[in-house]
Coordinates of C-alpha atoms in Angstrom, one line a residue:
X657 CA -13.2 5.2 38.7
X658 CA -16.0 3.0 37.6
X659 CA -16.9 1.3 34.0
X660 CA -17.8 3.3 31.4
X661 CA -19.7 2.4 28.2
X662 CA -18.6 4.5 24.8
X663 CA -20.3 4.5 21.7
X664 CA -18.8 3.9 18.5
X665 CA -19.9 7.3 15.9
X666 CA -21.1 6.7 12.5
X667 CA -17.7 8.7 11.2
X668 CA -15.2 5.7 12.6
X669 CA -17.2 2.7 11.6
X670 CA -14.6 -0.2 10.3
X671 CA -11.7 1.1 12.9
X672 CA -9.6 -1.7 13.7
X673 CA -10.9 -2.0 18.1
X674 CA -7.0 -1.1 19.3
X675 CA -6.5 1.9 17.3
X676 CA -10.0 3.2 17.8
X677 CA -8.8 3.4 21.8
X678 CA -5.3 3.9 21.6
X679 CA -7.0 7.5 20.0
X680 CA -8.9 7.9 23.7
X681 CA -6.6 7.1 25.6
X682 CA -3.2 7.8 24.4
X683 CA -1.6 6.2 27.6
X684 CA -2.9 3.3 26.9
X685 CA -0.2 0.4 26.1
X686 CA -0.1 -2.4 23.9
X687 CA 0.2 -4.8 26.5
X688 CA -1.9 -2.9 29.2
X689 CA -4.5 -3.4 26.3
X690 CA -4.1 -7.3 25.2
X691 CA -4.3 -7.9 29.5
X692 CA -7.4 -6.2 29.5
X693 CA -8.9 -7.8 26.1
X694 CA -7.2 -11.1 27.2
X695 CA -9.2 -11.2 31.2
X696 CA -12.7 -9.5 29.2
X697 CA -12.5 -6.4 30.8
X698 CA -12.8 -5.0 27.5
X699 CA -15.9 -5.8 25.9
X700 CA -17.7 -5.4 22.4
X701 CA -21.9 -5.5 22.7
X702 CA -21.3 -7.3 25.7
X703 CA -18.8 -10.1 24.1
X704 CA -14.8 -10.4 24.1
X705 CA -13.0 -9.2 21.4
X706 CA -9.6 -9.3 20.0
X707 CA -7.4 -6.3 19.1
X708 CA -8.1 -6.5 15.5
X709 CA -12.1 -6.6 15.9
X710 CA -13.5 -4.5 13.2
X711 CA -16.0 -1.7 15.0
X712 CA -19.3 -1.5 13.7
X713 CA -20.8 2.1 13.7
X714 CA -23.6 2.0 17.2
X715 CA -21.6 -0.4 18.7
X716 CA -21.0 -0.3 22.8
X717 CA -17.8 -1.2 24.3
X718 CA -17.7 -1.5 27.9
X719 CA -13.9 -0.3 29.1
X720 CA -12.4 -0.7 32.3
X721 CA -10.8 2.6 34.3
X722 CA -8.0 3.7 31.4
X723 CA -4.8 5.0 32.5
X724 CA -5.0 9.1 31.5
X725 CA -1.2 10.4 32.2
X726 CA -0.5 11.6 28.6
X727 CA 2.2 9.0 26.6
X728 CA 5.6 10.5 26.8
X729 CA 6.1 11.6 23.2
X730 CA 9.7 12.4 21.2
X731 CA 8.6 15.8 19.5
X732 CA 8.7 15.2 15.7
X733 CA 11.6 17.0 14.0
X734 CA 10.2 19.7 11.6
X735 CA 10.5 19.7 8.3
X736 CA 12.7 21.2 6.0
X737 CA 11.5 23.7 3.4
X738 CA 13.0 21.1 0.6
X739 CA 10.8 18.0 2.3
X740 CA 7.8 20.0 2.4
X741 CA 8.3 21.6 -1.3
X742 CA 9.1 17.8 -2.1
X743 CA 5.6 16.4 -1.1
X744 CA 3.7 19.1 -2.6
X745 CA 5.3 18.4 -5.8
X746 CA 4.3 14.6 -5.1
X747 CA 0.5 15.1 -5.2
X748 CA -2.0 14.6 -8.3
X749 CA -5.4 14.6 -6.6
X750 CA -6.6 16.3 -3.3
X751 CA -10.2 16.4 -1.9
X752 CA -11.8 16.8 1.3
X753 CA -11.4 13.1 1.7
X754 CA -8.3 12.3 0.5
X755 CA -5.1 12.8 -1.1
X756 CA -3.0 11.1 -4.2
X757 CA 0.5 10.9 -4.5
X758 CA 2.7 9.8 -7.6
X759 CA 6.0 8.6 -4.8
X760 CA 9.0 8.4 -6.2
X761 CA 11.1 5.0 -6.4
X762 CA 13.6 4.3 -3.2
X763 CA 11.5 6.6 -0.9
X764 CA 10.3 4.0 1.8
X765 CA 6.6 4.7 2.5
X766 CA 7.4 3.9 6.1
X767 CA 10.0 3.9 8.7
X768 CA 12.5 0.8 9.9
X769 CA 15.7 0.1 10.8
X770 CA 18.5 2.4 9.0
X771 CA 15.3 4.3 7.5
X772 CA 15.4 8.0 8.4
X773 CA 13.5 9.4 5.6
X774 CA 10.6 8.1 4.6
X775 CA 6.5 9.4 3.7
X776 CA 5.1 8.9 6.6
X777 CA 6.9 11.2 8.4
X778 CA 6.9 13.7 6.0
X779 CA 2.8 13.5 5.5
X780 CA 2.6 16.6 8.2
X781 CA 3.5 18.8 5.0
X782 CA -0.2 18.2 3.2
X783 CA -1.6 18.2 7.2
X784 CA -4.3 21.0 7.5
X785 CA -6.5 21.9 10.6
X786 CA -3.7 20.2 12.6
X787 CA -4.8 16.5 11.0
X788 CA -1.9 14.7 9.4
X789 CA -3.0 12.5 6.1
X790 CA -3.0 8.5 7.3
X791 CA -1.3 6.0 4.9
X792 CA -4.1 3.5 3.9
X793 CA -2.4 1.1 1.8
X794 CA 1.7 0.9 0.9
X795 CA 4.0 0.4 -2.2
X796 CA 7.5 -0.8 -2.2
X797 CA 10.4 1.6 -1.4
X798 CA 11.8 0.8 -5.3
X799 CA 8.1 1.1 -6.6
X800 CA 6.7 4.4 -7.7
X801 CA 3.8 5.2 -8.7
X802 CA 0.1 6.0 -7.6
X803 CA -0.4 6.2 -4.1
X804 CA -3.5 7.0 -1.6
X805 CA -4.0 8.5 1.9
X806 CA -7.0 9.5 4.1
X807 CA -7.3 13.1 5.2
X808 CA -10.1 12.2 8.2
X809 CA -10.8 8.6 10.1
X810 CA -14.0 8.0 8.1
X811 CA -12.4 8.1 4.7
X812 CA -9.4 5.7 5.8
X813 CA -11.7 3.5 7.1
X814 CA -13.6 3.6 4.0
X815 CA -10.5 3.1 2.1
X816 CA -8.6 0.6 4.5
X817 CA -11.8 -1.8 3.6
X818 CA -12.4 -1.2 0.1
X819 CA -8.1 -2.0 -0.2
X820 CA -9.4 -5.5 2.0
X821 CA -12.2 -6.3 -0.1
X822 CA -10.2 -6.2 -3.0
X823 CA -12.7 -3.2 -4.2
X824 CA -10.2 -1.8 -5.9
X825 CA -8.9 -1.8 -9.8
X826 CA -5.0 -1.2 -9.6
X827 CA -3.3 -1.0 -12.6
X828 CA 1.0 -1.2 -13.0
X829 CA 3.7 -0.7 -16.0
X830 CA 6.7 -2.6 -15.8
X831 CA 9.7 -3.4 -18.3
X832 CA 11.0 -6.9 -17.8
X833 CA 14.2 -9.0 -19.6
X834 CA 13.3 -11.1 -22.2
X835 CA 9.4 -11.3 -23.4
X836 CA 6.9 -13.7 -22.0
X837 CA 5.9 -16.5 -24.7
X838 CA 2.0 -15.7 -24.0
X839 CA 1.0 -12.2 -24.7
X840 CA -2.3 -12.5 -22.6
X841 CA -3.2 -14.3 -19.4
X842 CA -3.6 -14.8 -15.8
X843 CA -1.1 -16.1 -13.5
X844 CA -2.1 -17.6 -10.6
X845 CA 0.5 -18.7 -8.2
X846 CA 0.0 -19.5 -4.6
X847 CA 2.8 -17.7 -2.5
X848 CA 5.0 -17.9 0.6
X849 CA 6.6 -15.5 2.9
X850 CA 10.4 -16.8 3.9
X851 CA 11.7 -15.3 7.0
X852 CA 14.8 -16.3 9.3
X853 CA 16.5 -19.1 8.5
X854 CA 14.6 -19.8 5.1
X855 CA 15.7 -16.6 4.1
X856 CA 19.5 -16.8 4.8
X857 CA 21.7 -16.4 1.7
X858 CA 18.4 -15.2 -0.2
X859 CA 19.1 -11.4 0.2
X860 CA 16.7 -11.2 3.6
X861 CA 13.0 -11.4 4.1
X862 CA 10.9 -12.2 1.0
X863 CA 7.9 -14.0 -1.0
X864 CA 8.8 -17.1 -2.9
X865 CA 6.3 -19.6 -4.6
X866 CA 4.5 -21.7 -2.1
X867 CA 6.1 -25.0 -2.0
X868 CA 4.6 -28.5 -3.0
X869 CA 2.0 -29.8 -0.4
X870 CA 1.3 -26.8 0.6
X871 CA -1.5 -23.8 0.1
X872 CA 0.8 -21.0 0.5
X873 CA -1.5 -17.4 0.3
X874 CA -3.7 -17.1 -3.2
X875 CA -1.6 -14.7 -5.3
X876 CA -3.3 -13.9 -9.0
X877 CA -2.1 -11.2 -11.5
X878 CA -3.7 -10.5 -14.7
X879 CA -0.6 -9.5 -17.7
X880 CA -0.5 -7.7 -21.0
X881 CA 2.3 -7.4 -23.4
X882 CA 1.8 -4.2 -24.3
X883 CA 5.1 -4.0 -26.7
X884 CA 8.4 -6.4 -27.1
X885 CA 11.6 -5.5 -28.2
X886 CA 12.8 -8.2 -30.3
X887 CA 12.6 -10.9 -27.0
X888 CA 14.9 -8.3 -25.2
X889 CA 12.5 -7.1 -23.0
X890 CA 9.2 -6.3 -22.9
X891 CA 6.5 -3.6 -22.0
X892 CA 4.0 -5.0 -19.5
X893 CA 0.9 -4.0 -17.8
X894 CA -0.2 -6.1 -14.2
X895 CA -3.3 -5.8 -12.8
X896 CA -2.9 -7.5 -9.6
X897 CA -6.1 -9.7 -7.8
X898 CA -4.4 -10.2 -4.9
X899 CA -2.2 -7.8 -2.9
X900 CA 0.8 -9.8 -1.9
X901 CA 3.9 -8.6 -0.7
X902 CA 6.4 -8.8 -3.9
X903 CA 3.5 -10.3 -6.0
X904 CA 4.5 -8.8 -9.4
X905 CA 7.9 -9.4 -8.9
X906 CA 7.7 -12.8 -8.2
X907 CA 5.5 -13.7 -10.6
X908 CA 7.4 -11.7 -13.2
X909 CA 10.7 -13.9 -12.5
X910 CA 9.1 -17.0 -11.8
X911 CA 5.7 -17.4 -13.5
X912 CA 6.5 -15.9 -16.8
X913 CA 10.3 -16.1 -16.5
X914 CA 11.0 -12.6 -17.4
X915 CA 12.2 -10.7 -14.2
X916 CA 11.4 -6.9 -13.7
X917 CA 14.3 -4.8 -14.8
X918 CA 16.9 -3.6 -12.1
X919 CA 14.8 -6.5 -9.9
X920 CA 18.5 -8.0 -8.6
X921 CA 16.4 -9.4 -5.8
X922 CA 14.4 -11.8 -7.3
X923 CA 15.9 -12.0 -11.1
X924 CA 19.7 -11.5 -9.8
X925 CA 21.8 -10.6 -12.7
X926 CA 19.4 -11.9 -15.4
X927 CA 17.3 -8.8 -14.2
X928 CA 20.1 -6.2 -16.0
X929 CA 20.8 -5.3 -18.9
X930 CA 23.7 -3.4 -20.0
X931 CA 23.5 0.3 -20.7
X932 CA 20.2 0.3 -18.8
X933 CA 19.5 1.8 -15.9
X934 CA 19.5 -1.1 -12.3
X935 CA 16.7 0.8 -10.9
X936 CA 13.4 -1.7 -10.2
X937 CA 11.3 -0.5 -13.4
X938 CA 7.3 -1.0 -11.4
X939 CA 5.0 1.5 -11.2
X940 CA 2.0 1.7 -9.9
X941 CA 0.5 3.9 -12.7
X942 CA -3.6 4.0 -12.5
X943 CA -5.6 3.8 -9.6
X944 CA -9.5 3.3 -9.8
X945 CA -11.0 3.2 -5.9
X946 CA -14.7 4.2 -4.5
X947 CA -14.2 7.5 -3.4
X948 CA -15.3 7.5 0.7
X949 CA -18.4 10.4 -0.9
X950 CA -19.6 8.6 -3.1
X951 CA -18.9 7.7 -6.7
X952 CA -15.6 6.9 -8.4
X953 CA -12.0 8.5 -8.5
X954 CA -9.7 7.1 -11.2
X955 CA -5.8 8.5 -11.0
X956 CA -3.0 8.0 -13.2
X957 CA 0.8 9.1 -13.1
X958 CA 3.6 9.5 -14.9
X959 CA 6.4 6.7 -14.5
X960 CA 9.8 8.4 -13.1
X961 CA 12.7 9.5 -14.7
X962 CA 14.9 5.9 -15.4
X963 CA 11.4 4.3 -16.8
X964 CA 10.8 6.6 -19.2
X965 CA 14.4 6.7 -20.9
X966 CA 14.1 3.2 -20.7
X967 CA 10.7 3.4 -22.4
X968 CA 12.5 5.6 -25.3
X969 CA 15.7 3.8 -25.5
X970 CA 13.7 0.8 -26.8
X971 CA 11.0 2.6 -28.7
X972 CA 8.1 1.7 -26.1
X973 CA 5.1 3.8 -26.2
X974 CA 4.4 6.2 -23.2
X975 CA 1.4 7.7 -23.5
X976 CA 0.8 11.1 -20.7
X977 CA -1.8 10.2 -17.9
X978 CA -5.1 11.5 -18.4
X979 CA -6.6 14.1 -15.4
X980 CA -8.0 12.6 -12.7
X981 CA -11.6 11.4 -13.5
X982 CA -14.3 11.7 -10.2
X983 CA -17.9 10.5 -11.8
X984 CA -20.4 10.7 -9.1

């Protein structure tokens, strides 16, 4: 077998260069790949490239001879009448393009150790033509809330990119302890991810502030008291800048001092209150996003079951989403 030169189609411009041949050439191993990208027997328009290169739509890449024994694959288990009834009863907004979900809190969007159900795997219920929906951006297993996946490779391309560049106006409730002492503002925190041994004794991998002297990643939330009950708590809305992992909760407990309610993992037990539900009270509730067609698709939804008698035990307001809205 000699060289061969592929072109990259219009349809899966922005594909991240590993995933775009892992699709070709499903034999094709991780570190069969990095070997070949590593000696530059992979090549881009004529250059070396890493696994993460970005594909441009025209582009040539120049492969070696690929492997073409089919992977050994575990046949998915099928679904259950209840999971597939479950994700239809999930969605809020379906196109061509793409598909919006309103998940529920404590489903994990995707698998892990000592996870067995989570939304990836049941994503084959909204599959049609034989093309499951792919996960283009992630919330939280204890967040609910708005949630978007691609229906072909173009759109989660589109999407992936617009969720990089930040194109993307994502708004969240929450109900925190106490009330902040500004109503209005910005916090901007730099934070830190603290794995392994920084992480001991702190209830496992998770963000902290970034310490003194250093950078730490660019973290910046917008806020909004929206309603207080008597400094008890509070009614928030975030709009996150930045898309950090924990972001709002850490800059809920340690920015404004008030920790998310039921949020034992950053607040501990100042994050409960008696009587009160010890669910994490996030959700992501509005969405607005260019939609991969053209134009723009703005989504709302409903905050779960625990929010909402929260929201009426204290009196908070808790207005009903509006339809989703697609100008052109």
């Amino acid at each position: 077998m000699s060289i061969t030169t592929l072109k990259v189609p219009p349809a899966e411009d922005d594909t991240r260069l590993d995933r775009w041949l892992k699709r070709r050439f499903p034999a094709l191993t991780q570190g069969a790949l990095q070997k070949m990208l590593r000696t530059g027997q992979i090549r881009v328009d004529g250059k070396r490239a890493e696994a993460n290169t970005r594909l441009l739509a025209g582009q040539e890449l120049r492969v070696p001879p690929m492997p073409t024994a089919p992977a050994p694959k575990a046949e998915p288990r099928p679904l259950s009448d209840a999971a597939v009834a479950e994700m239809h009863a999930m969605v809020l907004y379906r196109d061509d393009s793409l598909i919006v979900l309103n998940k529920p809190p404590g489903l994990a969007v995707q698998g892990g150790p000592g996870i067995k159900k989570h939304l990836d795997g049941m994503l084959e219920a909204l599959a049609e033509d034989g093309e499951k929906p792919r996960l283009v951006h992630r919330l939280d297993r204890d967040t609910s809330g708005v949630l978007v996946v691609a229906r072909t490779v173009s759109a989660a391309a589109h999407l992936a990119k617009a969720f990089r560049g930040r194109d993307m106006e994502k708004t969240y409730w929450a109900v925190v302890v106490g009330e902040p002492q500004i109503a209005l503002g910005r916090i901007s925190m730099p934070l830190m991810r603290l794995v392994g041994a920084q992480a001991a004794g702190r209830g496992g991998e998770r963000t902290a502030p970034a310490e003194k002297g250093t950078a730490g990643m660019r973290a910046v939330t917008d806020y909004q008291v929206l309603e207080a009950a008597k400094h008890r708590a509070a009614f928030l809305e975030l709009r996150p800048q930045t898309g950090r992992t924990h972001q709002l909760r850490v800059h809920c407990a340690e920015a404004l001092k008030t920790p998310i309610l039921g949020d034992g993992k950053y607040g501990g037990q100042a994050a409960h209150l008696e009587g009160l539900s010890g669910s994490l009270h996030l959700h992501a509730r509005a969405l607005r996003l260019p939609h991969p067609e053209g134009g723009t698709l703005e989504v709302m939804a409903a905050p779960p079951g625990h929010f909402e008698e929260t929201m009426r035990f204290f009196g908070f307001d808790n207005p009903a989403p509006r339809p989703p809205r697609r100008s052109k």
